[in-house]
Amino acid sequence: MTETLTEMLIIFIKIVCALVWFLLLTLYLTWLERKESALIQDRLGANRASIFGIRIIGLFQPFADAIKMIFKEDFVPSFSRKFLHTIAPFISFFFVAITIAAIPFGDILRIGNRTINLQILDFNVGLLFVLAMLSLGIYGIILSGWASNNRYTLTGGLRGVAQVISYEVALGLSLIGLIMVYPSLRLSSIVLYQGELLFGFLPKWGIFLQPLGFLVFMFAALAETKRVPFDLPEGESEIIGFFTEYSGLKWGLFMMTDFMEIIIVSTLLTTLFFGGWQVPWLASDGFHFPWGGELMLPHLVVVLLQVAAFNIKVFFFCWLQILIRWTYPRFRYDQVMDLGWKLLVPLSLVNIIGTGIIMTI
Amino acid sequence: MIKALGYFIEIIRGILITTRHFVVNLFFHILKVLGIKTKRKGAVTIQYPEQKKEVASRHRSLHRLMTRKDGKPRCVACMLCVTVCPSECIYVEAAEDPDLEIQKYPAKFIIDLGRCCFCGFCVEACPEDAIRMDTGNVDFAEYSQQDLIYDLDKLIG
Amino acid sequence: MIKIFIDEQQVEVEEGMTVLKAAERAGIHIPHLCYHPAFPPEGSCRMCLVEIEGFPKLELACSTVVKEDMKISIKSARVVEARKAVLEFLLAEHPLDCPICDKAGDCKLQDYYDEYGLFESKFSETKEKREKKLKIGKTLILDQERCILCTRCVRFLKEVTKTQELGVFHRGIDAEVNIYEGAAVLNNYTGNLAQICPVGAITDEDFRFKTRSWFLKEGESICPLCSRGCNILIEYHPGFPRFEVPRRAYRIKARENPEVNGFWVCDRGKYGYSYLEEGRADKIILNKIEGKDVLTWENISEYLGEKIKRVSSAKKTSGIALVLHTWLSNEELFLIHKIFRKGLKVKKIFFADLPQGEADEYLLTSETSPNRRGAQEIGFDIKAVNLDALAKGTDFLLAFGPFLSGLFSLKALKEVLSKVKRKVLISSYLNEVNSLFDIVIPAALIAEKEGSLTNVDGVIQSFKPALEPPGESLPEWKVLADLGKELGTDSKLFEDLNSPGAILGEMGKEIPFFKKK
């Protein structure tokens, strides 16, 4: 009895920790976006939000944003479908937030004789679960576009759905090569496989085994996040998108979903192609360098190193995505479709065939 | 498809440019935080309310009315500024001055800055050099339109 | 008729004309300052110099009489040069205080400098100091520095008013226009001096520093303040909508009409323009009405017609009384004549006009209203208001004009009018008698409507609106024409009476006096 309770407590703590990590990162990603874009454009970025006159390079900006969004009028147009209009942002938010459950943050943490898996839920179909949840997020888009009962939001929603579904294909196909290499859909196993060495020195990360798959996956994932080079569903400045009729916190949810998608894509890129929490040559008892050196480390340090490695990799990919968003202009819609169907899908097919040929050889 | 591939080089170059800006600017910001003075700054922007850019000598800012030596307005209420004003924001009411050398002075001189377009025609039209736009003051925003209507006292002071 | 050539253009003119007048008749403007068509030429300004073939020197256009085959050049290099030199001499002594000069904008010296001068001043000496602000009359201010000694004012007082209050004193550089010691320009036509002065030497205190002349718009009208019917220009400012400054008339100028007033207007007409704005009614006032909640100009004639029909059917027409005045135009009086005298056979028609005033020997007449002659010619018997006769057996009173309050005390009016069941007033002013009437309808003034007036000599003068009527005010002829249609009196006639012109045409058919000559 106490055993089950402790188990539940542990899972509960894991959920809380993961969600706090996720949401805090989301919050500060908005800060990072402001600051990074400012640095790219030789500006300073948001630096005015202060508490009692203390500014610390605008670190309080996300809170100011949040407070503003909470207190803004939540306007529901009289002509909208009220219930669907209300529920749409929550659907979007929920299906992204839940994906974090399948992501492994680290290996196994041993406290006393109890082993804790640093992953909320270790599915054996973890990869499929993540992909499924990401595609369900489309419902939020199409519902908000349709329920607003405004032809602009509807076309925005349709654009969004068409784009996301198109890239879903490339996204799924690009991972088949990966599954062929690491014969598992369990994300923790995929990460574990990546701890092995290729030719005795190179970690068996997905990027080295599946470079083409990585490229296709990254582009498709970028398109999935619906951010700038692929921001056709919304395009606030000129082409009016699906959440035009939203304001206040509901709009804020869409905004957060955007940033959460960045994080999810980053964790997926990390987990699938960059060894997840793996640190090169770090085994559970310490470093085993390929040139012969060894460095024994206590268990807790190893776990911390692994979690830190995971975080650093995720941060890097978040940074990279923001960099991409502030570098490229938006694609035209036909270019988006061309890129998806005429380039990424064939490339992912080539990747599958190539992987198959190499593996049989 | 081949066309799309051709863009790849440019795509890589683009991201290298933004990365360079990011890294270089970050480097200079860090130097500044560490207290090392450099000629180049991390950002080219000016932090407006605290830092102000010097206005050019020809810049047209808030109007002012010039005065004679004894403090009376130099304006003789000839209403040429009223005539030339394209946004019809000046209103002048003349009165008679006992001094025969002056004769006419403005009893009321009102500029509605809410309507003013800062073209500077009034300054050019003035035969007495009585109105100038060289105060350098550009931040006179108000919460009500009524406060933007400047009268004689405000324009001289 | 003889023919002359002005700049190679052949012009047919009458014999004995001056070159300037001949050119003016042909539509060619020769610049001049001292010449005024009302006086004999003086030739003091020298602006009108022209070159005439066969004459060794340049000649004055204002005083040279035309001859057969005269070849006149007004644009030759010599003339232009001479004109420039004359301007330079005039401006040598003229102060450049145009910014504070009221004449700026319609100053002829300014215009000519702009057109023919545009030289750099070579006059480096100091200008003579003279009197800048000399009060010479009721409202006139003389600035001797600005004076160019054209003597138009002196000649006006000599030729027109024959009072000769101004003269030119001293000689040479010291010459100046001035009043005689201890005297002032005091006659009934002083206002014209400010108008005829070609520069800003004589200005009007009434207009001084109030506005600038280029802001003013002008409208042609007829002065209604006496029965002379002088032709005037009303100069008004359309108002600054941004600063909530409303439309306002600033001055009256005389308009040339040799038949009536020549070039002049009396001081009463010139300065008495406050009636255009002061105390104007601009909304329909409803003190007591039945049936309708809102009366507008659209349904007012319907309402009046209904009331009048009820009275006339029940008690015949002895129950209707009218109070008129002679500020109404010929057309309006004719419509009243048609509807009430001919149609309804109303007997009780009175005229409420202001009492007679003083006349002078020139333009001003003793009559204080403009159209008494017109009323007489239409056939009205002009009876003054008799309050007892007015109220006796009256059920419906239709009164025009604001003058009742000036003729009777409010108490007496109240006593009498309380006996009358329905009372309607059509007036342009907010007045204490307004409270005694059920409905007060705001009407346009003569300056704001179209129509015609018959002056004391029987000259019929048509006029067009010079100003916009304030608020809801509309001319009386409109409501009367509608009322005529409503009542069905002489329906064939009222069918197409849609403009004062049409009404005047009908009048001409009926009354020979109004027939177009």
mmCIF file of C-alpha atoms in Angstrom, chain C residues 236-350:
data_model
loop_
_atom_site.group_PDB
_atom_site.id
_atom_site.type_symbol
_atom_site.label_atom_id
_atom_site.label_comp_id
_atom_site.label_asym_id
_atom_site.label_seq_id
_atom_site.Cartn_x
_atom_site.Cartn_y
_atom_site.Cartn_z
ATOM 1 C CA TYR C 236 -17.819 88.822 -43.591
ATOM 2 C CA HIS C 237 -15.553 86.233 -42.061
ATOM 3 C CA PRO C 238 -16.803 82.688 -42.567
ATOM 4 C CA GLY C 239 -15.575 81.828 -39.040
ATOM 5 C CA PHE C 240 -12.928 79.551 -37.579
ATOM 6 C CA PRO C 241 -14.714 76.283 -36.982
ATOM 7 C CA ARG C 242 -11.671 74.954 -35.098
ATOM 8 C CA PHE C 243 -11.828 77.678 -32.482
ATOM 9 C CA GLU C 244 -15.612 77.999 -32.405
ATOM 10 C CA VAL C 245 -15.549 81.481 -33.876
ATOM 11 C CA PRO C 246 -18.819 81.887 -35.786
ATOM 12 C CA ARG C 247 -19.527 83.700 -39.029
ATOM 13 C CA ARG C 248 -19.366 87.433 -38.552
ATOM 14 C CA ALA C 249 -19.851 90.478 -40.750
ATOM 15 C CA TYR C 250 -16.953 92.897 -40.370
ATOM 16 C CA ARG C 251 -17.768 95.813 -42.606
ATOM 17 C CA ILE C 252 -20.097 97.195 -45.195
ATOM 18 C CA LYS C 253 -18.781 98.729 -48.375
ATOM 19 C CA ALA C 254 -20.702 100.776 -50.900
ATOM 20 C CA ARG C 255 -21.347 99.114 -54.227
ATOM 21 C CA GLU C 256 -21.509 101.227 -57.346
ATOM 22 C CA ASN C 257 -24.969 101.910 -58.689
ATOM 23 C CA PRO C 258 -25.323 105.252 -60.475
ATOM 24 C CA GLU C 259 -29.110 104.921 -60.438
ATOM 25 C CA VAL C 260 -29.436 104.786 -56.661
ATOM 26 C CA ASN C 261 -26.419 105.586 -54.552
ATOM 27 C CA GLY C 262 -23.515 106.334 -56.880
ATOM 28 C CA PHE C 263 -20.399 105.070 -55.144
ATOM 29 C CA TRP C 264 -21.413 105.855 -51.586
ATOM 30 C CA VAL C 265 -23.248 104.662 -48.567
ATOM 31 C CA CYS C 266 -24.178 106.654 -45.495
ATOM 32 C CA ASP C 267 -22.713 106.062 -42.032
ATOM 33 C CA ARG C 268 -25.970 104.589 -40.820
ATOM 34 C CA GLY C 269 -25.747 101.862 -43.421
ATOM 35 C CA LYS C 270 -22.000 101.530 -43.060
ATOM 36 C CA TYR C 271 -21.793 101.057 -39.303
ATOM 37 C CA GLY C 272 -25.272 99.796 -38.506
ATOM 38 C CA TYR C 273 -24.601 96.186 -39.541
ATOM 39 C CA SER C 274 -24.906 94.721 -36.070
ATOM 40 C CA TYR C 275 -28.489 93.750 -36.943
ATOM 41 C CA LEU C 276 -27.004 90.934 -39.017
ATOM 42 C CA GLU C 277 -25.841 88.990 -35.994
ATOM 43 C CA GLU C 278 -27.086 90.384 -32.717
ATOM 44 C CA GLY C 279 -29.917 88.482 -31.089
ATOM 45 C CA ARG C 280 -30.740 86.335 -34.081
ATOM 46 C CA ALA C 281 -33.245 83.540 -33.682
ATOM 47 C CA ASP C 282 -31.952 80.339 -35.222
ATOM 48 C CA LYS C 283 -34.417 77.715 -34.042
ATOM 49 C CA ILE C 284 -38.159 77.272 -34.279
ATOM 50 C CA ILE C 285 -39.541 78.151 -30.853
ATOM 51 C CA LEU C 286 -42.601 76.170 -29.806
ATOM 52 C CA ASN C 287 -44.286 77.737 -26.814
ATOM 53 C CA LYS C 288 -47.701 76.150 -27.134
ATOM 54 C CA ILE C 289 -48.907 73.859 -29.879
ATOM 55 C CA GLU C 290 -51.398 71.059 -30.218
ATOM 56 C CA GLY C 291 -51.353 67.972 -32.331
ATOM 57 C CA LYS C 292 -47.789 67.865 -33.496
ATOM 58 C CA ASP C 293 -44.771 67.223 -31.330
ATOM 59 C CA VAL C 294 -42.232 68.601 -33.680
ATOM 60 C CA LEU C 295 -42.592 71.393 -36.147
ATOM 61 C CA THR C 296 -39.996 71.844 -38.814
ATOM 62 C CA TRP C 297 -39.858 73.964 -41.898
ATOM 63 C CA GLU C 298 -41.190 70.996 -43.817
ATOM 64 C CA ASN C 299 -44.480 70.756 -42.028
ATOM 65 C CA ILE C 300 -44.942 74.272 -40.688
ATOM 66 C CA SER C 301 -46.989 75.443 -43.644
ATOM 67 C CA GLU C 302 -49.125 72.352 -43.306
ATOM 68 C CA TYR C 303 -49.739 73.185 -39.659
ATOM 69 C CA LEU C 304 -50.494 76.843 -40.367
ATOM 70 C CA GLY C 305 -52.747 75.926 -43.277
ATOM 71 C CA GLU C 306 -54.746 73.581 -41.130
ATOM 72 C CA LYS C 307 -55.274 76.194 -38.424
ATOM 73 C CA ILE C 308 -56.206 78.874 -40.918
ATOM 74 C CA LYS C 309 -58.653 76.574 -42.689
ATOM 75 C CA ARG C 310 -60.337 75.762 -39.419
ATOM 76 C CA VAL C 311 -60.753 79.442 -38.520
ATOM 77 C CA SER C 312 -61.900 80.496 -41.953
ATOM 78 C CA SER C 313 -64.473 77.735 -42.284
ATOM 79 C CA ALA C 314 -65.963 78.249 -38.844
ATOM 80 C CA LYS C 315 -66.204 81.989 -38.513
ATOM 81 C CA LYS C 316 -65.443 83.306 -41.917
ATOM 82 C CA THR C 317 -62.264 85.241 -42.275
ATOM 83 C CA SER C 318 -62.908 88.027 -39.837
ATOM 84 C CA GLY C 319 -61.160 85.853 -37.293
ATOM 85 C CA ILE C 320 -57.809 86.260 -38.999
ATOM 86 C CA ALA C 321 -55.490 89.193 -38.411
ATOM 87 C CA LEU C 322 -52.096 89.994 -39.883
ATOM 88 C CA VAL C 323 -49.274 92.160 -38.658
ATOM 89 C CA LEU C 324 -46.779 92.913 -41.433
ATOM 90 C CA HIS C 325 -43.758 95.087 -41.786
ATOM 91 C CA THR C 326 -42.025 96.600 -44.752
ATOM 92 C CA TRP C 327 -38.737 94.745 -44.414
ATOM 93 C CA LEU C 328 -40.536 92.067 -46.390
ATOM 94 C CA SER C 329 -39.589 91.886 -50.029
ATOM 95 C CA ASN C 330 -41.955 92.678 -52.885
ATOM 96 C CA GLU C 331 -42.484 88.999 -53.510
ATOM 97 C CA GLU C 332 -43.391 88.217 -49.932
ATOM 98 C CA LEU C 333 -45.812 91.112 -49.719
ATOM 99 C CA PHE C 334 -47.341 89.998 -53.002
ATOM 100 C CA LEU C 335 -47.827 86.459 -51.713
ATOM 101 C CA ILE C 336 -49.486 87.816 -48.549
ATOM 102 C CA HIS C 337 -51.640 90.013 -50.744
ATOM 103 C CA LYS C 338 -52.640 86.999 -52.840
ATOM 104 C CA ILE C 339 -53.315 84.601 -49.999
ATOM 105 C CA PHE C 340 -54.842 86.801 -47.354
ATOM 106 C CA ARG C 341 -56.298 89.825 -49.063
ATOM 107 C CA LYS C 342 -57.456 88.265 -52.314
ATOM 108 C CA GLY C 343 -57.914 84.668 -51.215
ATOM 109 C CA LEU C 344 -59.233 84.838 -47.670
ATOM 110 C CA LYS C 345 -60.504 88.411 -47.825
ATOM 111 C CA VAL C 346 -58.800 89.293 -44.586
ATOM 112 C CA LYS C 347 -59.504 92.853 -43.572
ATOM 113 C CA LYS C 348 -57.397 93.212 -40.463
ATOM 114 C CA ILE C 349 -53.972 93.878 -41.898
ATOM 115 C CA PHE C 350 -51.654 96.170 -39.981
#
